[in-house]
Short mmCIF file of C-alpha atoms and ligand atoms in Angstrom, two decimals:
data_model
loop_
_atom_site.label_atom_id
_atom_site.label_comp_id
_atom_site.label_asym_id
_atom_site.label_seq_id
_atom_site.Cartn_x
_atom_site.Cartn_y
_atom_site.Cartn_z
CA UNK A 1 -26.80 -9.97 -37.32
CA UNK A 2 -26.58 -6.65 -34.89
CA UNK A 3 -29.98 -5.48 -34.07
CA UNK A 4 -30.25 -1.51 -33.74
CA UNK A 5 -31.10 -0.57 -30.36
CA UNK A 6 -33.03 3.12 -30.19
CA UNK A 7 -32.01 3.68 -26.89
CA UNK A 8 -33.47 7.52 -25.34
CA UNK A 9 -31.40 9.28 -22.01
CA UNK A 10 -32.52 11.29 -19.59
CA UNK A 11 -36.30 10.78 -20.21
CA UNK A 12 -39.31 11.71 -18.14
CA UNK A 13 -40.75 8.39 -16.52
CA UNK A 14 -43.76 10.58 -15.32
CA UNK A 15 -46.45 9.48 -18.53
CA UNK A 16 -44.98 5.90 -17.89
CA UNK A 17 -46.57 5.24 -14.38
CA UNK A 18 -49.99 5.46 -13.28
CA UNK A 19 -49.20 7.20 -10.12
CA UNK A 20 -48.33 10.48 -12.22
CA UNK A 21 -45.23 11.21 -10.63
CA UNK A 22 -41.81 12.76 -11.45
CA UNK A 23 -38.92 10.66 -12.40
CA UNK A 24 -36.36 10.44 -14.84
CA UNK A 25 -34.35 7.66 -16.12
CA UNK A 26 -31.11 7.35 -17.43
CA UNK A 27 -31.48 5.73 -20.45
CA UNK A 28 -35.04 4.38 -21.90
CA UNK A 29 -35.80 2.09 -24.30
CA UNK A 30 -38.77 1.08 -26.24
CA UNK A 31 -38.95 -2.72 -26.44
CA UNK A 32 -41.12 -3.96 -29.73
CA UNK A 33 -39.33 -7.24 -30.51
CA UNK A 34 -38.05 -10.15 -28.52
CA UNK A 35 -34.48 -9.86 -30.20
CA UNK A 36 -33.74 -6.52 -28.59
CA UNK A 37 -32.99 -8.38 -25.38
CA UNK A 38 -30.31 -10.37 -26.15
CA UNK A 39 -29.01 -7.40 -27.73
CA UNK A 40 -28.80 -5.42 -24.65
CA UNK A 41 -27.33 -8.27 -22.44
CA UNK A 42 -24.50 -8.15 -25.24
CA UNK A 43 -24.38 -4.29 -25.33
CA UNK A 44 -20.50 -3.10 -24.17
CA UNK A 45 -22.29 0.64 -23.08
CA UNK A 46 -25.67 -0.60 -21.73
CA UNK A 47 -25.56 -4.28 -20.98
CA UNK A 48 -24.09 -3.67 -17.12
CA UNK A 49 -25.94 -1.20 -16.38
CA UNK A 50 -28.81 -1.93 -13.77
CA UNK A 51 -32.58 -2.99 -15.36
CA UNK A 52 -36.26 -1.82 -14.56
CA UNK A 53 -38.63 -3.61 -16.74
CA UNK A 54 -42.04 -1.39 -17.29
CA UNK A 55 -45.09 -2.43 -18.58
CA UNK A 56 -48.26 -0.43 -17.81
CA UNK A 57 -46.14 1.25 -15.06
CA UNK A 58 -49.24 0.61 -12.85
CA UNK A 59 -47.85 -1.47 -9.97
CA UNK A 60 -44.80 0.58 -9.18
CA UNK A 61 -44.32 3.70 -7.06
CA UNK A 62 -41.21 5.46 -8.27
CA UNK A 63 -39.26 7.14 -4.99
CA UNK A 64 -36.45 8.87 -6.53
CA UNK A 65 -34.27 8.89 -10.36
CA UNK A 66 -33.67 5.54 -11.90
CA UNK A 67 -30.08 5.21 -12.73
CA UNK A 68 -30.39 2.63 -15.61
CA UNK A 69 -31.91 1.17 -18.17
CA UNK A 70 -35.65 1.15 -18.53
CA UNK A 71 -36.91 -1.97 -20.66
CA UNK A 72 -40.70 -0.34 -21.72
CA UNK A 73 -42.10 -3.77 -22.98
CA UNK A 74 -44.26 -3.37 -26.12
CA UNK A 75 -43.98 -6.66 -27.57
CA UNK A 76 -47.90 -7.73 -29.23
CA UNK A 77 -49.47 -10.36 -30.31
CA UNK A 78 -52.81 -12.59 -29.10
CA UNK A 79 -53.05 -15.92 -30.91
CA UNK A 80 -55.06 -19.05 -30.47
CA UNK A 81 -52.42 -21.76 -30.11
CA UNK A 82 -54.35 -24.92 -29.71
CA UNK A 83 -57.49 -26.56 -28.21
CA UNK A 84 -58.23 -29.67 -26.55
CA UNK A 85 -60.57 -31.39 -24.31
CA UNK A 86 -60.09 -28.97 -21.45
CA UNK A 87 -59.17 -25.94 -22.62
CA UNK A 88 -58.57 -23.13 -25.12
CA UNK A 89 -54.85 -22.31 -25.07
CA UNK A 90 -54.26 -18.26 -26.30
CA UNK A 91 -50.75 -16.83 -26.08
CA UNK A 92 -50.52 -13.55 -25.54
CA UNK A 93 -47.23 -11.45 -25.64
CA UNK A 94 -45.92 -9.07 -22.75
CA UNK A 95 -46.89 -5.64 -23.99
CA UNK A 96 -50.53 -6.48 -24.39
CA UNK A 97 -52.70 -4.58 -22.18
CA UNK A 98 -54.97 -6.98 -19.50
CA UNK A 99 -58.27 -5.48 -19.57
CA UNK A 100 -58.55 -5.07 -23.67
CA UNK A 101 -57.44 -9.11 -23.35
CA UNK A 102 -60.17 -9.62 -21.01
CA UNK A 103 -62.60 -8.15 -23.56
CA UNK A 104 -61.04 -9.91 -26.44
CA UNK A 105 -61.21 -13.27 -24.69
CA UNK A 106 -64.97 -12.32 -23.99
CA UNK A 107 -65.57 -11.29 -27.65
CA UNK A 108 -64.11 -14.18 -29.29
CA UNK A 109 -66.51 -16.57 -26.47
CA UNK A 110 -64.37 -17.44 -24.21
CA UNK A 111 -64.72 -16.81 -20.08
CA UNK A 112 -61.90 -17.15 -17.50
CA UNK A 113 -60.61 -13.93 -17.01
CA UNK A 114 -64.16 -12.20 -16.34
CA UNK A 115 -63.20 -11.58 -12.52
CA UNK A 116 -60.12 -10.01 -13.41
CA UNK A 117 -61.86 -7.42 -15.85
CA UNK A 118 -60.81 -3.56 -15.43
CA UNK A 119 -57.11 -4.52 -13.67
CA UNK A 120 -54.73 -1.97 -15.02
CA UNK A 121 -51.56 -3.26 -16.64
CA UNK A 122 -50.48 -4.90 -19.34
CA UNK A 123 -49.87 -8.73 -19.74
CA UNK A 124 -46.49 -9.54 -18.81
CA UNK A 125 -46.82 -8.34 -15.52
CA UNK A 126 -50.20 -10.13 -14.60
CA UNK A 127 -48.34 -13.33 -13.59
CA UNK A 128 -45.28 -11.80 -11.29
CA UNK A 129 -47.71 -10.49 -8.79
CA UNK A 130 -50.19 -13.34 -9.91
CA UNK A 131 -52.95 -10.18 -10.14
CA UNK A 132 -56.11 -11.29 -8.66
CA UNK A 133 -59.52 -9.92 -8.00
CA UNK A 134 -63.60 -11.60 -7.28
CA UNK A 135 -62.52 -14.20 -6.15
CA UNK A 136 -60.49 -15.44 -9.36
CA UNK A 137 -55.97 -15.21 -9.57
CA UNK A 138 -54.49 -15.08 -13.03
CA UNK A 139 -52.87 -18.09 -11.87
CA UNK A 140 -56.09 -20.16 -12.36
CA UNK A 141 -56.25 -19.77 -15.99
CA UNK A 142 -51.65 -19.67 -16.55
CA UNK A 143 -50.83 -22.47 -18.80
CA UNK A 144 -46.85 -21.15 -19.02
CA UNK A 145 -45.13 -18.09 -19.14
CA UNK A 146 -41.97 -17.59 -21.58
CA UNK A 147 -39.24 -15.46 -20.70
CA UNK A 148 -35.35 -14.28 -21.28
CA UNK A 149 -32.86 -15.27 -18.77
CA UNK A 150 -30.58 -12.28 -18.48
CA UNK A 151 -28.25 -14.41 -16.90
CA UNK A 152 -27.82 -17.30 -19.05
CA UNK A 153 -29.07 -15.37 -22.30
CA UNK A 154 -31.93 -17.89 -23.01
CA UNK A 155 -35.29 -17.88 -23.54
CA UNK A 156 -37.02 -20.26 -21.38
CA UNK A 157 -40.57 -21.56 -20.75
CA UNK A 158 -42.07 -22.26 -17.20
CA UNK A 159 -44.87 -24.02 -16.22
CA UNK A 160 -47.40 -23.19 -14.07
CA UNK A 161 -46.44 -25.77 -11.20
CA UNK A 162 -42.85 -24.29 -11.50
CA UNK A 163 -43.99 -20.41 -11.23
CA UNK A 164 -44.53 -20.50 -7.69
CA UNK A 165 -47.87 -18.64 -7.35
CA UNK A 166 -49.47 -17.22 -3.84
CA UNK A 167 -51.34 -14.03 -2.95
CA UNK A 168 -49.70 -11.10 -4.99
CA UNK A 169 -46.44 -13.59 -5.60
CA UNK A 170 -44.59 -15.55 -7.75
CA UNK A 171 -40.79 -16.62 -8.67
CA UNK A 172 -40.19 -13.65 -10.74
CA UNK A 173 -40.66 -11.53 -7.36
CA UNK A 174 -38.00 -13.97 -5.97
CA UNK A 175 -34.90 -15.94 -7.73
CA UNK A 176 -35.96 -14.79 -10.81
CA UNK A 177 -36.16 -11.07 -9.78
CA UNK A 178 -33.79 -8.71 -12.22
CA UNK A 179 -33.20 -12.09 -13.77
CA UNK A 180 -36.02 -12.86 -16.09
CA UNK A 181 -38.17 -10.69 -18.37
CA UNK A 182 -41.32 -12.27 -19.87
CA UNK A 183 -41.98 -12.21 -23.17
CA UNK A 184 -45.62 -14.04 -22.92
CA UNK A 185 -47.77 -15.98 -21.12
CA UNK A 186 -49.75 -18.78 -22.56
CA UNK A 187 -53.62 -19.24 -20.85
CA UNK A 188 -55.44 -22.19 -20.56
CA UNK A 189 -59.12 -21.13 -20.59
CA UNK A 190 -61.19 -24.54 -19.80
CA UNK A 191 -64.02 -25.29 -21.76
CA UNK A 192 -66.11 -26.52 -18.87
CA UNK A 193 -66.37 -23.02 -18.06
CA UNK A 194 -68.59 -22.11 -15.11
CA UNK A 195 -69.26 -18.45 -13.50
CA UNK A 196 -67.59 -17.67 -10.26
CA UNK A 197 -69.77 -15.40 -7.85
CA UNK A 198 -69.31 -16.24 -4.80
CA UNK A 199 -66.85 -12.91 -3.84
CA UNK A 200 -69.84 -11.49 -1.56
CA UNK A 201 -69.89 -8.00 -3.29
CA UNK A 202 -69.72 -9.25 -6.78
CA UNK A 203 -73.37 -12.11 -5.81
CA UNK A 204 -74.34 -8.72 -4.99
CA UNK A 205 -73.89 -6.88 -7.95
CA UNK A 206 -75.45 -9.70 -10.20
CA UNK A 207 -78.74 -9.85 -7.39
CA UNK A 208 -79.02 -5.86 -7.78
CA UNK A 209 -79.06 -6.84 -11.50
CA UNK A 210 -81.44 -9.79 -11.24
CA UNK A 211 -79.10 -12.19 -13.12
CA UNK A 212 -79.17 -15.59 -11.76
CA UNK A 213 -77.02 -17.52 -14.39
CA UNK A 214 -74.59 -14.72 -15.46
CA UNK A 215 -72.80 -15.44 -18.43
CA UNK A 216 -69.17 -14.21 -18.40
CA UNK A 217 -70.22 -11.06 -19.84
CA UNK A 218 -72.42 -10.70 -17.38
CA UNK A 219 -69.88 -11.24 -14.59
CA UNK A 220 -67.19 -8.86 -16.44
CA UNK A 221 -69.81 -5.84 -16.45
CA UNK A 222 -70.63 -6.59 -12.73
CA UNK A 223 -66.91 -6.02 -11.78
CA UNK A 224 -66.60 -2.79 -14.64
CA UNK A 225 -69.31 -1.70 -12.61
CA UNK A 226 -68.06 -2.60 -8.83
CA UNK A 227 -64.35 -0.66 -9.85
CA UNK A 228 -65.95 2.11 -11.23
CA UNK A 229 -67.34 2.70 -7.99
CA UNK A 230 -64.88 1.79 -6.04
CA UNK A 231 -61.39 2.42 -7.56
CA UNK A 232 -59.90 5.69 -8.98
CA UNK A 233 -59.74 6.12 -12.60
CA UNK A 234 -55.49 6.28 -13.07
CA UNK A 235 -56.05 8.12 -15.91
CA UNK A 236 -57.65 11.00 -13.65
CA UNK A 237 -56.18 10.04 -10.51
CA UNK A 238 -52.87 8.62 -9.97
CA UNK A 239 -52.89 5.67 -8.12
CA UNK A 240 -51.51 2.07 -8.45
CA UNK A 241 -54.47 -0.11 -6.97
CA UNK A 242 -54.77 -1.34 -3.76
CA UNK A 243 -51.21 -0.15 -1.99
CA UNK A 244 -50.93 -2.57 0.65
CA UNK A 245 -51.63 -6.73 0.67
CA UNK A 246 -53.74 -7.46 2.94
CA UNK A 247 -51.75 -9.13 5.65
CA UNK A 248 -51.69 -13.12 6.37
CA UNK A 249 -51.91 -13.77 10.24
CA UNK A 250 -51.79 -16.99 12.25
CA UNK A 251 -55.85 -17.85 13.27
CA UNK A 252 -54.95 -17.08 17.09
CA UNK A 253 -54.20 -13.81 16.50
CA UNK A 254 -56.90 -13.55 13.89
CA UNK A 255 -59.21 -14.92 17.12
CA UNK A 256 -57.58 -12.27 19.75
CA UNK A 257 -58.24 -9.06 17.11
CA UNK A 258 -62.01 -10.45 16.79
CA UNK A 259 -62.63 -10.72 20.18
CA UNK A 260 -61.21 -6.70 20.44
CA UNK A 261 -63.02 -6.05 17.25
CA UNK A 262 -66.37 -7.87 16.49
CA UNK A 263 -66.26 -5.96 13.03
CA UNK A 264 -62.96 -7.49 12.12
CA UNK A 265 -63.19 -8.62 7.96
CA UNK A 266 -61.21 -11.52 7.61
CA UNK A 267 -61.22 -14.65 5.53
CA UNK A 268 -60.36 -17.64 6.51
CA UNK A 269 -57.35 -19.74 4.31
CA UNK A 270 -56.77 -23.33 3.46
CA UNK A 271 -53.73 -23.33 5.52
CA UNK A 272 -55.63 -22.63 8.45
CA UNK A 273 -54.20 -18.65 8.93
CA UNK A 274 -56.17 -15.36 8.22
CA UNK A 275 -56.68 -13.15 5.50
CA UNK A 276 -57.30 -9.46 6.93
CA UNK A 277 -59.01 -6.83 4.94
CA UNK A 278 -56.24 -4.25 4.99
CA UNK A 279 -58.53 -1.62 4.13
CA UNK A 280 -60.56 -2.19 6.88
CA UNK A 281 -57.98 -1.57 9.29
CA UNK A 282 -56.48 1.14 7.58
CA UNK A 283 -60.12 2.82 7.69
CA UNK A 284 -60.98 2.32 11.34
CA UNK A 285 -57.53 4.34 12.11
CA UNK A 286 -59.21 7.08 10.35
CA UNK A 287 -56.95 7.31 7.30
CA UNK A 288 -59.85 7.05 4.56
CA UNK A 289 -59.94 10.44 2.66
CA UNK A 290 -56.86 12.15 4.43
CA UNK A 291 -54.08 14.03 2.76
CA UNK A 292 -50.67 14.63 3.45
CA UNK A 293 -49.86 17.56 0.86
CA UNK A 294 -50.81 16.17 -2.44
CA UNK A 295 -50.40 12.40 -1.60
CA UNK A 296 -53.94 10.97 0.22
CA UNK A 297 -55.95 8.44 0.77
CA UNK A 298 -58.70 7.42 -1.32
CA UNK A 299 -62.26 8.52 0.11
CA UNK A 300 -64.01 5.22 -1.13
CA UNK A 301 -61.53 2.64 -0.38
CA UNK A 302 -58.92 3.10 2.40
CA UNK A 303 -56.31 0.72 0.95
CA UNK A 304 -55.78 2.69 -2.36
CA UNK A 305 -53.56 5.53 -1.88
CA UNK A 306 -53.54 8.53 -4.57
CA UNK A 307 -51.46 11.17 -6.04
CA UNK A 308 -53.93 14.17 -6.04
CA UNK A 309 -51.42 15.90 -8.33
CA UNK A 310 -47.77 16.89 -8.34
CA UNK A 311 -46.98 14.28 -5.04
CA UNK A 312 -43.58 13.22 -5.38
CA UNK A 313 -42.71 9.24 -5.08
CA UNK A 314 -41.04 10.07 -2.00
CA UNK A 315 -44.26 12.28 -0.44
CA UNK A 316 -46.69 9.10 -0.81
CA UNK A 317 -44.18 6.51 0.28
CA UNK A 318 -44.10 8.45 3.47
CA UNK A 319 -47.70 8.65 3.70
CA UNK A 320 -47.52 4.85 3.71
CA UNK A 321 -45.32 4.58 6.53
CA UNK A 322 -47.38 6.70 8.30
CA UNK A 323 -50.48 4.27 7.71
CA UNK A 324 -48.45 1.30 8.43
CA UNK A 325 -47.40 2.93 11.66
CA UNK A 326 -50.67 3.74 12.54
CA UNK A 327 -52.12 -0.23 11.66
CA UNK A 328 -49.29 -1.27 14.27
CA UNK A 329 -49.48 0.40 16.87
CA UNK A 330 -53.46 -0.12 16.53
CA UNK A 331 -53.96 -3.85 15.53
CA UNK A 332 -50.17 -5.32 15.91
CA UNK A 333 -50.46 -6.10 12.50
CA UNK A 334 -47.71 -5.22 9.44
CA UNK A 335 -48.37 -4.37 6.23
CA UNK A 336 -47.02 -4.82 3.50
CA UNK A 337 -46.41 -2.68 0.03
CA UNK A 338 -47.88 -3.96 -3.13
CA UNK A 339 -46.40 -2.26 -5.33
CA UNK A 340 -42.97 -2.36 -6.49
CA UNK A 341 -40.73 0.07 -4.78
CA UNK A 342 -38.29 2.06 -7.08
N1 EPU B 1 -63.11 -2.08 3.69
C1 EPU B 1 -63.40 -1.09 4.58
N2 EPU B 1 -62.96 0.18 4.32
C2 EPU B 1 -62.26 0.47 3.19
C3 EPU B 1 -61.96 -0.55 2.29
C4 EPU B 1 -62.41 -1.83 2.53
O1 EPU B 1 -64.02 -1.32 5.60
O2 EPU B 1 -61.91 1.64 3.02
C5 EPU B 1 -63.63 -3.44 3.91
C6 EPU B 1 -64.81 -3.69 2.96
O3 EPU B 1 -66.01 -3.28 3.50
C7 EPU B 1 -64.76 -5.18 2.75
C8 EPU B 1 -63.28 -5.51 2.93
O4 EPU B 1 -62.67 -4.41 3.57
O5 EPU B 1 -65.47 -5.85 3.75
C9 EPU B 1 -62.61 -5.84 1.63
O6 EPU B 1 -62.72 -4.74 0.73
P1 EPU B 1 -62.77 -4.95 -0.87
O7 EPU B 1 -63.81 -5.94 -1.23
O8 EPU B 1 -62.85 -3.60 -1.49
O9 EPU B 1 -61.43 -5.65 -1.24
P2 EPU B 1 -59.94 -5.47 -0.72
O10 EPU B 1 -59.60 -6.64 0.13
O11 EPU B 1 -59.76 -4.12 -0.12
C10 EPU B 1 -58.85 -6.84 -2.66
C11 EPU B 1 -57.75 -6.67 -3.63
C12 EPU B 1 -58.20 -5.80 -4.79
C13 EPU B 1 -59.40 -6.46 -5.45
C14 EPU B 1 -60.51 -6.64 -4.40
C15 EPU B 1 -61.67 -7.41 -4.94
C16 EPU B 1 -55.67 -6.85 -2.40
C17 EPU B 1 -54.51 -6.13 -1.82
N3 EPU B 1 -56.59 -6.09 -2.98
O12 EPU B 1 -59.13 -5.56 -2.09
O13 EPU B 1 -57.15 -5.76 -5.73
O14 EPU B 1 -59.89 -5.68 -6.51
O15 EPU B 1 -59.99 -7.40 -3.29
O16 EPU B 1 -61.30 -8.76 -5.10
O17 EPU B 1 -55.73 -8.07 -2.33
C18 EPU B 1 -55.20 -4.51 -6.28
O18 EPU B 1 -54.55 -5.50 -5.95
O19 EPU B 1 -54.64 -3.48 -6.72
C19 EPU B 1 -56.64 -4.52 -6.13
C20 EPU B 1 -57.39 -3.45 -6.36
#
């Protein structure tokens, strides 16, 4: 059976990522059903040609033309698979979009994913860069994510244990990088649930609020609250979230920047090894608020950088390797991009 493949050329990629800027791609297509994939592997005009899977388009700054194929993953679907004991298990397919799961989780009664309330993007890329925010990763509550091998043609499932998750990482960012595109990811959300506060801004936000035993509602309008503050709006101000990890650093170095700079943020990690607030340092160099043309620096958090209309890819990618340059030669200290680089 040949499955008809609508594939667009030469369209705008600008309404597809949430940094607003220019880009066009070679050929586009709209992906609403699992079988289109094998399809295009098998495809004599289309199947060689290089691959950039989109979701939301919200963790990816786009530097020049793409030359290939755009997979623009709209696959739906939220279903309760099974419960148990410990936990609700939901499956959710790739072109679902995170936040409006959060609040379906929420309205059907069950918490988890309260922390990560407001993240932009859609479902299938939550696990690659293991999104994580209040103190909570998507990781916590992965039960398995499925996805198609573009290399062997198959659809596999991996497990939790086998997706490699860290800080802003997984195996798709690695061996299964142009390899693998996910077609859903399965959550376990326990049934012991229990609120997570203890991100100091968030205990804030729930004391301001006098709410002592938050519900997970309670917790998920907390954090609405803390990012509207906080974060630009994409849909008024392109942006793609924080731009920069904040950097892992052996604790002796960690120790030598403190005793430099007593108002250091950092956070200590089981391994031992530092967590430093990138936007911290990124804000004492005096970056918060500044422009370069119409790429800048977000006035209310330093580590967000913005398109305050018409930047090119190119323009704010410099204006990161400006900041980076700056956080060097300041604190010794590399950063590195969060979002994907096109
Ligand atoms: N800070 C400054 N100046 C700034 C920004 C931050 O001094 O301009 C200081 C703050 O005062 C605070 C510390 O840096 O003491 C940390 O700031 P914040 O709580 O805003 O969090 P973050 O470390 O900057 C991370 C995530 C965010 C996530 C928040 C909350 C990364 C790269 N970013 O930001 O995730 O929402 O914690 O958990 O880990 C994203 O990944 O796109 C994202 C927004």
């Amino acid at each position: 059976m040949s499955v008809y493949l609508p594939i667009q050329q030469n369209i705008s990629l600008r309404g597809y990522n949430t940094f607003g800027v220019e880009a066009t791609a070679h050929a586009f297509l709209s992906v609403t059903d699992s079988s289109m994939l094998p399809a295009v592997r098998d495809d004599a005009a289309f199947g060689s040609l290089p691959r950039l899977v989109l979701g939301c388009g919200s963790n990816i700054l786009l530097t020049s033309d793409f030359p290939g194929l755009v997979l623009h993953m709209e696959l739906r679907g939220i279903a309760i698979e099974r419960q148990d004991t410990r936990a609700t298990y939901i499956r959710v397919a790739a072109g679902e979009n995170w936040h409006q799961l959060v609040l379906w989780t929420l309205a059907h009664g069950f918490g988890g994913l309260e922390n990560l309330s407001l993240i932009p993007g859609s479902v299938g890329a939550a696990p690659i860069q293991n999104i994580g925010a209040y103190g909570v990763e998507v990781k916590d509550c992965i039960e398995s994510v499925t996805a198609f091998d573009f290399e062997t043609g198959k659809v596999f499932t991996l497990p939790k244990n086998e997706c490699a998750f860290a800080y802003r990482d997984s195996v798709f960012k690695h061996s299964l990088h142009n390899r693998a595109v996910i077609l859903d990811v399965t959550l376990a959300l326990r049934r012991d649930w229990q609120p997570n506060a203890r991100y100091a801004e968030l205990a804030e936000e729930l004391l301001a609020r006098e709410i002592k035993a938050p519900t997970a509602k309670d917790i998920s309008d907390a954090v609405i609250a803390i990012r509207h503050r906080k974060l630009p709006d994409p849909a008024v101000v392109g942006n793609a979230g924080s731009f920069f990890k904040n950097p892992l650093v052996p604790a002796a170095q960690r120790d030598a920047l403190l005793q430099r700079h007593p108002q250091l943020v950092s956070y200590a990690q089981p391994d031992g090894s530092y967590k430093l607030a990138a936007g911290w340092l990124i804000d004492q160099c005096g970056w918060k608020g500044r422009s370069a043309g119409a790429a800048g620096v977000y006035e209310k958090q330093a580590l967000v950088l913005v398109n305050r209309g018409g930047a090119s890819g190119h323009q704010i990618w410099q204006l990161a390797q400006d900041i980076r340059a700056d956080v060097m030669s300041r604190f010794g200290v590399q950063l590195e991009a969060e979002p994907v680089l096109v």
